[in-house]
Amino acid sequence: MKKASVIGAGIGGLAIAVRLAVNGYKVNVFESNSYPGGKAAEFKTKGFRFDKGPSLLTMPEKIDELFLLAGRTPRDYFKYSKINESCRYFYEDGTVIKAYSDVMKFSEELFNQTKTPKHQTINYLKENEFIFKATSYLFLEKSLHKLKTYLSFKVLFSALKIPFLNLFSTMNEINSKRFKNEKVVQIFNRYATYNGSDPYLAPGVLNSISNLEFKRGAFSADNGMSTIPKSIYKLALELGVGFYFNSSVEEIRIDENEVEGVVVGKDLYSSDLVVCNTDIYYIYNKLLPKKYSLKQQKNSERSSSAIIFYWGIDKVFDKLQLHNILFTQSYKNEFKHIRGGISIYEDPTIYINITSKKKTSDAPKNSENWFVMINVPYNKDQDWDKLVMKSKKNIIKKINRVLNISIEDNIVCENVIDPRNIESETHSFKGALYGTSSNTKGAAFFRHPNFSKEIKGLYFCGGSVHPGGGIPLVLSSAKIVDELIKRDYEKK
Ligand code: FAD
């Protein structure tokens, strides 16, 4: 029986462990933390439950696929529901826009709130659906670094559509052309943040991200986002995958450009394959011999990071729903600060996720669990203690102003994380949420491939490699690795 070692039990690591176990490998997963899930873990405090990281679920079928692959019924493991309102947007002038997942309803809402003609919204979302369909096979499902990918008929067909894919304008340029109303432009520019990018730099093709919510649907995990890794972990255990928690891999042992296994403490765990689910920079800096170094990706810009306040709130606010955004008055200035990397804009866009709106047991009676997040630059050794304190004041001021409340009177407990914790808890280089940013036109091609060109038996999945960060993409990376391994080993 061939043996595989997986470094990291993030969603990507768990997914590849399941896939390899299904293919007949003896799989061992090594995880530094005492729990699976990485960025998608949870914690509980004073009667409140919080998802630490991801809050919005799209493309849940990619999770189902793992259970189906193992001959299981997905709903026996993981339950999710479609949400009708994917986000509620609040503006300083009192406007509230409800982003209904239904295109007709949403176009009506934009007409009612901003006088945007309905056909503009409908055509724009159709355009994004076309772009998504034209690009997703190549950019999300296949390795961009194998010649064979480009020889497929499907990919050649996508290439014919290049002139219509908005590759050569930024997201903001396209959105400003399609819509007159600044509030609407701001809503669609926001999709850049779904992979930690900047709408004033990221290519217009990324506007297609909105297609996920408006055409395929936004979802919520019935029992919290952490049930995504928990359910895949349960499946992996059933398939015989071995887990070593509190086990930080210190070295990937290589012999003559071929993997031998992984080293934890004094022990070498030998295996035929090693799949890394850790950040690519960390792998090259810490786990591989010095002679192997990151080349192309060395200077790639990191995605943005975040400061998150997890607040237990002793009141229920009917104005808010599951996902809420309080928009900055100047997105341009906010992104300038995120790019600049030193200070944080004083009027940030605030995201408030309240899972107790759906699952009341996530908070005590008549209370709510607020996950309050702002996007900030990745860690460049800024004075985070000072920035966190200042941001908290600005966040509270803005929440009170926009919602007309005094939220500080209702905060009964607080936990905070900033880019330093994100880095220390998951080894995500500089605390970036989504690996490298997509702020350049060719970003997709410059992400690290899912395999090593120099070391036989070494593969990579997770948010810092192709196709990128975010749960659906991380699951795609595991699928691509699975295909690469099959191709590399079955041809023998
Ligand atoms: P990670 O979660 O990065 O896990 C890597 C694992 O490797 C960790 O458990 C770490 O402990 C382990 N590890 C590292 N080094 C070692 C070592 N040497 N030995 C052993 N183990 C090691 N995505 C969405 O789809 N929707 C969202 O709404 C969303 N919001 C987000 C909000 C925040 C605040 C954050 C942080 C992320 C968000 N994301 C979101 C992104 C999403 O969470 C990530 O893309 C995804 O969870 C990353 O999974 P991964 O497989 O790359 O592994």
Coordinates of C-alpha atoms and ligand atoms in Angstrom, one line a residue:
M1 CA 0.0 0.0 0.0
K2 CA 1.4 3.4 -1.0
K3 CA 1.8 5.9 1.8
A4 CA 1.1 9.6 1.8
S5 CA 1.8 12.3 4.3
V6 CA -0.3 15.5 4.4
I7 CA 1.1 18.5 6.3
G8 CA -1.8 20.6 7.7
A9 CA -5.4 19.7 8.5
G10 CA -7.0 22.9 6.9
I11 CA -9.9 22.3 4.6
G12 CA -7.5 21.6 1.7
G13 CA -5.5 19.1 3.7
L14 CA -8.6 17.2 4.9
A15 CA -10.0 17.1 1.3
I16 CA -6.8 15.6 -0.2
A17 CA -6.6 13.1 2.7
V18 CA -10.1 11.9 1.9
R19 CA -9.3 11.7 -1.8
L20 CA -6.1 9.8 -1.4
A21 CA -7.7 7.4 1.1
V22 CA -10.4 6.7 -1.4
N23 CA -7.7 6.0 -4.0
G24 CA -6.2 3.4 -1.7
Y25 CA -3.4 5.3 0.0
K26 CA -2.4 4.9 3.6
V27 CA -2.7 8.6 4.6
N28 CA -1.3 10.3 7.7
V29 CA -2.1 14.0 8.4
F30 CA 0.2 16.1 10.6
E31 CA -1.3 19.2 12.2
S32 CA 0.5 21.7 14.4
N33 CA -2.7 22.7 16.2
S34 CA -4.7 20.4 18.5
Y35 CA -7.7 20.6 16.2
P36 CA -8.6 20.3 12.5
G37 CA -9.9 23.1 10.3
G38 CA -7.0 25.7 10.2
K39 CA -8.6 29.1 9.4
A40 CA -12.1 27.6 9.5
A41 CA -12.0 26.6 13.2
E42 CA -14.4 27.8 15.9
F43 CA -14.3 28.8 19.5
K44 CA -16.8 29.2 22.3
T45 CA -16.8 31.7 25.1
K46 CA -19.3 32.7 27.8
G47 CA -22.2 31.0 26.0
F48 CA -21.3 32.4 22.6
R49 CA -20.0 30.3 19.7
F50 CA -17.9 31.9 16.9
D51 CA -16.6 30.8 13.6
K52 CA -13.0 32.1 13.6
G53 CA -12.6 32.7 9.9
P54 CA -14.8 32.0 6.9
S55 CA -18.5 32.9 7.1
L56 CA -19.9 32.8 3.6
L57 CA -20.4 29.5 1.9
T58 CA -20.5 29.2 -1.9
M59 CA -20.4 26.2 -4.2
P60 CA -21.2 23.7 -1.4
E61 CA -21.4 21.0 -4.1
K62 CA -17.6 20.9 -3.9
I63 CA -17.9 19.7 -0.2
D64 CA -20.6 17.2 -1.2
E65 CA -18.4 15.8 -3.9
L66 CA -16.0 14.4 -1.2
F67 CA -18.8 12.4 0.5
L68 CA -20.1 11.1 -2.8
L69 CA -16.6 10.1 -3.8
A70 CA -16.5 7.9 -0.6
G71 CA -19.9 6.5 -1.3
R72 CA -21.6 8.4 1.5
T73 CA -24.7 10.5 1.7
P74 CA -23.5 14.1 2.1
R75 CA -26.5 15.2 4.2
D76 CA -25.6 12.6 6.8
Y77 CA -22.4 14.6 7.5
F78 CA -22.9 18.2 6.6
K79 CA -26.0 20.3 6.4
Y80 CA -26.4 23.7 4.7
S81 CA -29.2 25.9 3.5
K82 CA -29.6 28.5 0.8
I83 CA -30.0 32.0 2.0
N84 CA -32.4 34.5 0.3
E85 CA -30.5 37.6 1.2
S86 CA -26.8 37.2 0.7
C87 CA -25.9 40.6 2.3
R88 CA -27.5 43.7 3.7
Y89 CA -25.6 46.9 2.8
F90 CA -25.8 50.0 4.9
Y91 CA -24.6 53.5 3.8
E92 CA -23.9 56.6 5.7
D93 CA -26.8 58.5 4.2
G94 CA -29.3 56.0 5.6
T95 CA -29.8 53.9 2.5
V96 CA -30.1 50.2 3.1
I97 CA -29.8 47.7 0.1
K98 CA -30.8 44.1 0.5
A99 CA -28.8 41.9 -1.8
Y100 CA -31.3 39.2 -2.6
S101 CA -29.8 36.1 -4.2
D102 CA -32.7 36.1 -6.7
V103 CA -31.6 38.2 -9.7
M104 CA -35.1 39.6 -10.4
K105 CA -35.7 40.6 -6.8
F106 CA -32.2 42.1 -6.5
S107 CA -32.6 44.2 -9.7
E108 CA -35.9 45.4 -8.3
E109 CA -34.2 46.4 -5.0
L110 CA -31.5 48.3 -6.9
F111 CA -34.1 50.1 -8.9
N112 CA -36.1 51.0 -5.8
Q113 CA -33.0 52.2 -3.8
T114 CA -30.8 53.7 -6.5
K115 CA -33.0 54.1 -9.6
T116 CA -30.7 51.7 -11.5
P117 CA -32.7 50.3 -14.4
K118 CA -33.5 46.7 -13.9
H119 CA -32.1 45.5 -17.2
Q120 CA -28.6 46.9 -16.3
T121 CA -28.4 44.7 -13.3
I122 CA -29.8 41.7 -15.1
N123 CA -27.4 42.2 -18.1
Y124 CA -24.4 42.7 -15.9
L125 CA -25.1 39.5 -13.9
K126 CA -25.6 37.7 -17.2
E127 CA -22.2 39.0 -18.4
N128 CA -20.6 37.7 -15.2
E129 CA -22.2 34.4 -15.6
F130 CA -20.8 34.1 -19.1
I131 CA -17.3 35.0 -17.9
F132 CA -17.5 32.6 -15.0
K133 CA -18.6 29.8 -17.3
A134 CA -15.9 30.7 -19.9
T135 CA -13.0 30.8 -17.3
S136 CA -13.9 28.4 -14.4
Y137 CA -12.8 25.2 -16.1
L138 CA -9.3 26.5 -16.9
F139 CA -8.7 28.7 -13.9
L140 CA -10.5 26.7 -11.2
E141 CA -10.5 23.1 -12.2
K142 CA -7.2 22.4 -13.9
S143 CA -3.5 22.8 -13.3
L144 CA -2.3 25.9 -15.2
H145 CA 1.2 24.5 -15.2
K146 CA 0.8 21.3 -17.3
L147 CA 0.9 21.4 -21.1
K148 CA -1.8 18.9 -21.3
T149 CA -4.3 21.4 -19.8
Y150 CA -3.9 23.6 -22.9
L151 CA -4.4 20.8 -25.3
S152 CA -8.0 20.2 -24.2
F153 CA -10.9 21.3 -26.5
K154 CA -12.6 23.0 -23.6
V155 CA -9.6 25.2 -22.9
L156 CA -9.2 26.2 -26.5
F157 CA -12.9 27.1 -26.6
S158 CA -12.3 29.4 -23.5
A159 CA -9.3 31.0 -25.3
L160 CA -11.6 32.1 -28.1
K161 CA -13.6 34.1 -25.6
I162 CA -10.6 36.1 -24.3
P163 CA -11.7 39.4 -25.9
F164 CA -15.0 39.3 -23.9
L165 CA -13.5 38.4 -20.5
N166 CA -12.7 41.9 -19.2
L167 CA -9.1 40.9 -18.7
F168 CA -7.6 44.2 -19.6
S169 CA -9.6 46.6 -17.4
T170 CA -9.9 46.7 -13.6
M171 CA -13.0 45.6 -11.7
N172 CA -13.7 49.2 -10.9
E173 CA -13.3 50.4 -14.5
I174 CA -15.9 47.8 -15.7
N175 CA -18.3 48.4 -12.8
S176 CA -18.1 52.2 -13.3
K177 CA -18.9 51.7 -16.9
R178 CA -21.8 49.4 -16.3
F179 CA -23.4 51.5 -13.5
K180 CA -23.9 55.2 -12.8
N181 CA -24.8 54.9 -9.2
E182 CA -21.8 54.8 -6.8
K183 CA -23.5 52.7 -4.3
V184 CA -24.1 49.9 -6.9
V185 CA -20.5 50.2 -8.1
Q186 CA -19.3 49.8 -4.5
I187 CA -21.4 46.7 -4.0
F188 CA -19.9 45.0 -7.1
N189 CA -16.3 46.3 -6.3
R190 CA -16.6 44.6 -3.0
Y191 CA -16.2 41.1 -4.6
A192 CA -12.5 41.9 -4.9
T193 CA -12.2 41.4 -1.2
Y194 CA -13.5 37.8 -1.6
N195 CA -9.9 36.9 -2.5
G196 CA -8.1 39.7 -0.7
S197 CA -7.7 41.9 -3.7
D198 CA -8.2 45.5 -4.6
P199 CA -10.9 46.4 -7.1
Y200 CA -8.9 49.4 -8.4
L201 CA -6.1 47.0 -9.5
A202 CA -7.7 43.5 -9.9
P203 CA -8.7 42.5 -13.5
G204 CA -12.4 42.9 -14.4
V205 CA -12.6 39.1 -15.0
L206 CA -12.9 38.8 -11.2
N207 CA -16.3 40.5 -11.3
S208 CA -17.5 37.0 -12.2
I209 CA -17.1 36.2 -8.5
S210 CA -20.5 37.8 -7.9
N211 CA -22.0 35.1 -10.2
L212 CA -21.5 32.6 -7.4
E213 CA -23.9 34.4 -5.1
F214 CA -26.5 35.7 -7.6
K215 CA -26.6 32.7 -10.0
R216 CA -25.5 29.7 -8.0
G217 CA -26.6 31.0 -4.6
A218 CA -25.2 31.9 -1.2
F219 CA -25.4 29.3 1.5
S220 CA -25.0 29.0 5.2
A221 CA -23.7 26.0 7.1
D222 CA -26.6 25.0 9.4
N223 CA -24.4 24.3 12.4
G224 CA -21.6 26.8 11.8
M225 CA -18.8 27.0 9.2
S226 CA -16.6 24.9 11.3
T227 CA -18.8 21.9 10.5
I228 CA -17.2 22.0 7.1
P229 CA -13.8 20.8 8.3
K230 CA -15.3 18.8 11.1
S231 CA -17.5 16.8 8.7
I232 CA -14.6 16.1 6.3
Y233 CA -12.4 15.1 9.3
K234 CA -15.1 12.6 10.4
L235 CA -15.2 11.1 6.9
A236 CA -11.4 10.9 6.8
L237 CA -11.3 9.0 10.1
E238 CA -13.9 6.6 8.8
L239 CA -11.7 6.0 5.8
G240 CA -8.8 5.1 8.0
V241 CA -6.7 8.3 7.7
G242 CA -4.3 8.7 10.7
F243 CA -4.2 12.1 12.4
Y244 CA -1.3 13.5 14.4
F245 CA -2.3 16.7 16.2
N246 CA 0.1 19.0 18.1
S247 CA 2.6 17.7 15.6
S248 CA 4.4 20.4 13.7
V249 CA 6.3 19.1 10.7
E250 CA 9.8 20.5 10.9
E251 CA 11.3 19.2 7.7
I252 CA 10.3 17.6 4.5
R253 CA 13.0 15.0 4.0
I254 CA 14.3 14.8 0.4
D255 CA 16.7 12.3 -1.1
E256 CA 18.0 12.9 -4.6
N257 CA 15.2 15.2 -5.5
E258 CA 12.5 12.7 -4.3
V259 CA 10.5 12.9 -1.1
E260 CA 11.3 10.5 1.7
G261 CA 8.8 11.6 4.2
V262 CA 8.2 14.2 6.9
V263 CA 10.1 14.9 10.2
V264 CA 8.2 15.6 13.4
G265 CA 10.4 16.0 16.4
K266 CA 13.0 13.3 16.1
D267 CA 10.9 11.0 14.0
L268 CA 10.9 10.5 10.3
Y269 CA 7.5 9.4 8.9
S270 CA 8.4 7.9 5.6
S271 CA 6.0 8.1 2.7
D272 CA 5.9 7.9 -1.1
L273 CA 4.1 11.2 -1.4
V274 CA 4.0 14.4 0.6
V275 CA 1.1 16.9 0.1
C276 CA 1.6 20.3 1.8
N277 CA -1.5 22.2 2.9
T278 CA 0.6 24.9 4.5
D279 CA 1.5 28.3 3.1
I280 CA 3.9 28.0 0.2
Y281 CA 6.3 30.6 1.6
Y282 CA 6.5 28.8 4.9
I283 CA 7.2 25.5 3.1
Y284 CA 10.2 27.0 1.2
N285 CA 11.5 29.1 4.1
K286 CA 11.2 26.4 6.9
L287 CA 10.5 22.9 5.6
L288 CA 12.6 22.3 2.5
P289 CA 16.3 22.2 2.2
K290 CA 17.8 25.6 1.2
K291 CA 18.7 24.6 -2.3
Y292 CA 15.1 24.6 -3.2
S293 CA 13.7 28.2 -3.3
L294 CA 10.6 30.0 -4.4
K295 CA 11.3 31.7 -7.7
Q296 CA 8.4 33.3 -9.5
Q297 CA 6.2 33.7 -6.4
K298 CA 8.9 35.3 -4.3
N299 CA 7.9 38.8 -5.1
S300 CA 4.1 38.2 -5.5
E301 CA 2.0 40.6 -3.4
R302 CA 0.2 39.0 -0.4
S303 CA -3.5 39.3 -0.1
S304 CA -5.0 41.6 2.5
S305 CA -5.5 40.5 6.1
A306 CA -8.0 41.4 8.7
I307 CA -8.7 42.6 12.2
I308 CA -11.6 40.7 13.7
F309 CA -13.5 41.5 16.9
Y310 CA -15.6 38.6 18.2
W311 CA -18.2 40.3 20.4
G312 CA -20.8 38.8 22.6
I313 CA -23.7 41.2 22.5
D314 CA -26.5 41.2 25.1
K315 CA -29.2 42.5 22.8
V316 CA -30.9 41.5 19.5
F317 CA -30.8 44.0 16.6
D318 CA -33.6 43.5 14.1
K319 CA -32.0 45.8 11.5
L320 CA -29.2 43.4 11.0
Q321 CA -29.3 39.9 9.5
L322 CA -26.7 37.1 8.9
H323 CA -24.3 39.1 6.7
N324 CA -24.1 42.9 7.0
I325 CA -21.8 45.5 5.5
L326 CA -21.5 49.1 6.7
F327 CA -19.8 50.7 3.7
T328 CA -17.0 53.3 3.9
Q329 CA -17.7 56.7 2.4
S330 CA -14.5 56.3 0.2
Y331 CA -13.6 52.8 -1.0
K332 CA -10.8 54.4 -2.9
N333 CA -9.2 55.8 0.2
E334 CA -9.7 52.6 2.1
F335 CA -8.0 50.5 -0.5
K336 CA -5.2 53.1 -0.8
H337 CA -4.5 52.5 3.0
I338 CA -4.7 48.7 2.6
R339 CA -2.2 49.0 -0.3
G340 CA 0.0 51.4 1.6
G341 CA 0.3 49.0 4.4
I342 CA 1.1 51.3 7.3
S343 CA -2.0 52.8 8.7
I344 CA -5.7 51.8 8.6
Y345 CA -8.3 54.0 7.1
E346 CA -10.3 55.8 9.7
D347 CA -13.6 55.1 8.0
P348 CA -13.3 51.4 7.2
T349 CA -15.9 49.2 5.6
I350 CA -17.2 47.0 8.4
Y351 CA -18.5 43.4 7.9
I352 CA -20.7 42.1 10.7
N353 CA -21.6 38.4 10.6
I354 CA -24.2 37.2 13.1
T355 CA -24.7 33.4 13.0
S356 CA -27.2 33.5 15.9
K357 CA -29.6 35.1 13.5
K358 CA -29.9 31.6 11.9
K359 CA -28.9 29.4 14.8
T360 CA -30.1 30.9 18.0
S361 CA -28.1 28.5 20.2
D362 CA -24.9 30.3 19.0
A363 CA -25.7 33.0 21.6
P364 CA -27.5 33.1 25.0
K365 CA -31.2 34.1 25.0
N366 CA -31.8 37.7 23.7
S367 CA -28.2 38.0 22.7
E368 CA -26.1 37.8 19.5
N369 CA -22.6 36.7 18.4
W370 CA -21.1 39.5 16.4
F371 CA -18.1 38.7 14.2
V372 CA -16.9 42.2 13.2
M373 CA -14.2 42.4 10.6
I374 CA -12.3 45.1 8.7
N375 CA -9.8 44.5 5.9
V376 CA -6.3 45.6 6.7
P377 CA -2.9 45.3 5.1
Y378 CA -0.9 42.1 5.6
N379 CA 1.7 42.1 8.4
K380 CA 4.6 44.3 7.7
D381 CA 5.5 44.7 11.4
Q382 CA 3.1 47.6 12.0
D383 CA 2.3 48.5 15.5
W384 CA -0.7 46.2 15.7
D385 CA -1.6 46.9 19.3
K386 CA -2.0 50.6 18.5
L387 CA -3.8 49.9 15.2
V388 CA -6.3 47.5 16.8
M389 CA -7.1 50.0 19.6
K390 CA -7.6 52.9 17.1
S391 CA -9.6 50.7 14.7
K392 CA -11.9 49.6 17.6
K393 CA -12.7 53.2 18.3
N394 CA -13.4 54.0 14.6
I395 CA -15.5 50.8 14.2
I396 CA -17.7 51.6 17.3
K397 CA -18.1 55.2 16.1
K398 CA -19.2 54.1 12.7
I399 CA -21.6 51.3 13.9
N400 CA -23.2 53.8 16.3
R401 CA -23.5 56.5 13.6
V402 CA -24.9 54.2 10.8
L403 CA -27.2 52.0 12.9
N404 CA -28.1 54.7 15.4
I405 CA -27.2 52.6 18.4
S406 CA -24.6 52.6 21.3
I407 CA -23.0 49.3 20.7
E408 CA -20.3 49.7 23.4
D409 CA -23.0 49.4 26.1
N410 CA -24.0 45.9 24.8
I411 CA -20.5 44.2 24.4
V412 CA -20.3 41.6 27.2
C413 CA -17.2 39.8 26.0
E414 CA -14.6 40.3 23.4
N415 CA -11.8 38.4 21.6
V416 CA -9.7 40.0 18.9
I417 CA -7.4 38.7 16.2
D418 CA -5.1 40.6 13.9
P419 CA -2.6 39.6 11.1
R420 CA -0.1 38.4 13.8
N421 CA -2.5 35.8 15.2
I422 CA -3.6 34.7 11.7
E423 CA 0.1 34.1 10.9
S424 CA 0.9 32.4 14.1
E425 CA -2.1 30.1 14.2
T426 CA -2.0 28.9 10.7
H427 CA 1.5 29.8 9.4
S428 CA -0.1 31.9 6.8
F429 CA 2.8 34.1 5.6
K430 CA 2.4 37.7 6.9
G431 CA -1.2 36.9 8.0
A432 CA -2.6 37.1 4.5
L433 CA -6.2 35.6 4.4
Y434 CA -6.0 34.3 0.8
G435 CA -2.4 33.7 0.0
T436 CA -1.2 35.9 -2.8
S437 CA -3.5 38.7 -4.1
S438 CA -5.0 38.8 -7.6
N439 CA -4.1 42.5 -8.1
T440 CA -2.3 41.9 -11.4
K441 CA -3.6 40.7 -14.8
G442 CA -1.5 37.6 -14.8
A443 CA -1.9 36.7 -11.1
A444 CA -3.6 33.4 -11.8
F445 CA -0.5 32.2 -13.7
F446 CA 2.0 33.3 -11.1
R447 CA 0.5 31.3 -8.2
H448 CA 2.6 28.4 -7.2
P449 CA 1.6 25.2 -9.1
N450 CA 0.1 22.3 -7.3
F451 CA 3.2 20.2 -7.7
S452 CA 7.0 20.6 -7.4
K453 CA 8.8 20.8 -10.6
E454 CA 12.1 19.8 -8.9
I455 CA 11.0 17.2 -6.3
K456 CA 9.3 14.0 -7.2
G457 CA 6.4 13.1 -4.9
L458 CA 5.8 16.6 -3.6
Y459 CA 2.4 18.3 -4.1
F460 CA 0.7 21.5 -2.8
C461 CA -2.9 22.3 -2.0
G462 CA -4.6 25.1 -0.1
G463 CA -5.2 28.8 -0.3
S464 CA -1.6 30.0 -1.1
V465 CA -1.3 27.9 -4.3
H466 CA -3.3 27.5 -7.5
P467 CA -6.2 28.3 -7.9
G468 CA -6.2 30.4 -4.7
G469 CA -7.9 31.2 -1.4
G470 CA -11.5 30.7 -0.3
I471 CA -13.2 27.4 0.5
P472 CA -14.3 26.4 -3.0
L473 CA -10.9 27.2 -4.5
V474 CA -9.1 25.3 -1.8
L475 CA -11.3 22.3 -2.4
S476 CA -10.5 22.6 -6.1
S477 CA -6.8 22.6 -5.3
A478 CA -7.2 19.3 -3.6
K479 CA -9.0 17.9 -6.6
I480 CA -6.3 19.1 -8.9
V481 CA -3.6 17.4 -6.7
D482 CA -5.7 14.2 -6.8
E483 CA -5.7 14.3 -10.6
L484 CA -2.0 15.1 -10.8
I485 CA -1.1 12.2 -8.5
K486 CA -3.3 9.8 -10.5
R487 CA -1.6 11.0 -13.7
D488 CA 1.9 10.8 -12.3
Y489 CA 1.5 7.4 -10.7
E490 CA -1.0 5.6 -12.8
K491 CA 0.9 6.0 -16.0
K492 CA 3.7 3.8 -14.5
Ligands
FAD1 P1 -5.5 26.6 6.4 O1 -6.8 26.9 6.9 O2 -4.6 27.8 6.1 O3 -4.8 25.6 7.3 C1 -3.5 25.2 7.2 C2 -3.2 24.2 8.3 O4 -1.8 23.8 8.3 C3 -3.4 24.9 9.7 O5 -4.3 24.1 10.4 C4 -2.0 24.9 10.3 O6 -2.0 24.8 11.7 C5 -1.3 23.7 9.6 N1 0.1 23.8 9.6 C6 0.9 24.9 9.2 N2 2.2 24.6 9.3 C7 2.3 23.3 9.7 C8 3.3 22.4 10.0 N3 4.6 22.7 9.9 N4 3.0 21.2 10.5 C9 1.7 20.8 10.6 N5 0.7 21.6 10.4 C10 1.0 22.8 9.9 N6 -13.3 31.7 2.6 C11 -14.5 31.5 2.1 O7 -14.8 30.7 1.2 N7 -15.5 32.3 2.6 C12 -15.3 33.3 3.6 O8 -16.3 33.9 4.0 C13 -14.0 33.4 4.0 N8 -13.7 34.4 5.0 C14 -12.5 34.3 5.7 C15 -12.3 35.1 6.8 C16 -11.1 35.0 7.5 C17 -10.9 35.9 8.7 C18 -10.1 34.1 7.1 C19 -8.9 34.0 7.9 C20 -10.3 33.4 5.9 C21 -11.5 33.5 5.2 N9 -11.7 32.7 4.1 C22 -13.0 32.6 3.5 C23 -10.6 31.9 3.5 C24 -10.7 30.4 3.9 O9 -10.9 30.3 5.3 C25 -9.4 29.8 3.5 O10 -9.1 30.0 2.2 C26 -9.3 28.3 3.8 O11 -10.0 27.9 5.0 C27 -7.9 27.9 3.8 O12 -7.8 26.5 3.9 P2 -6.4 25.8 3.7 O13 -6.7 24.4 3.3 O14 -5.5 26.6 2.7 O15 -5.7 25.7 5.0

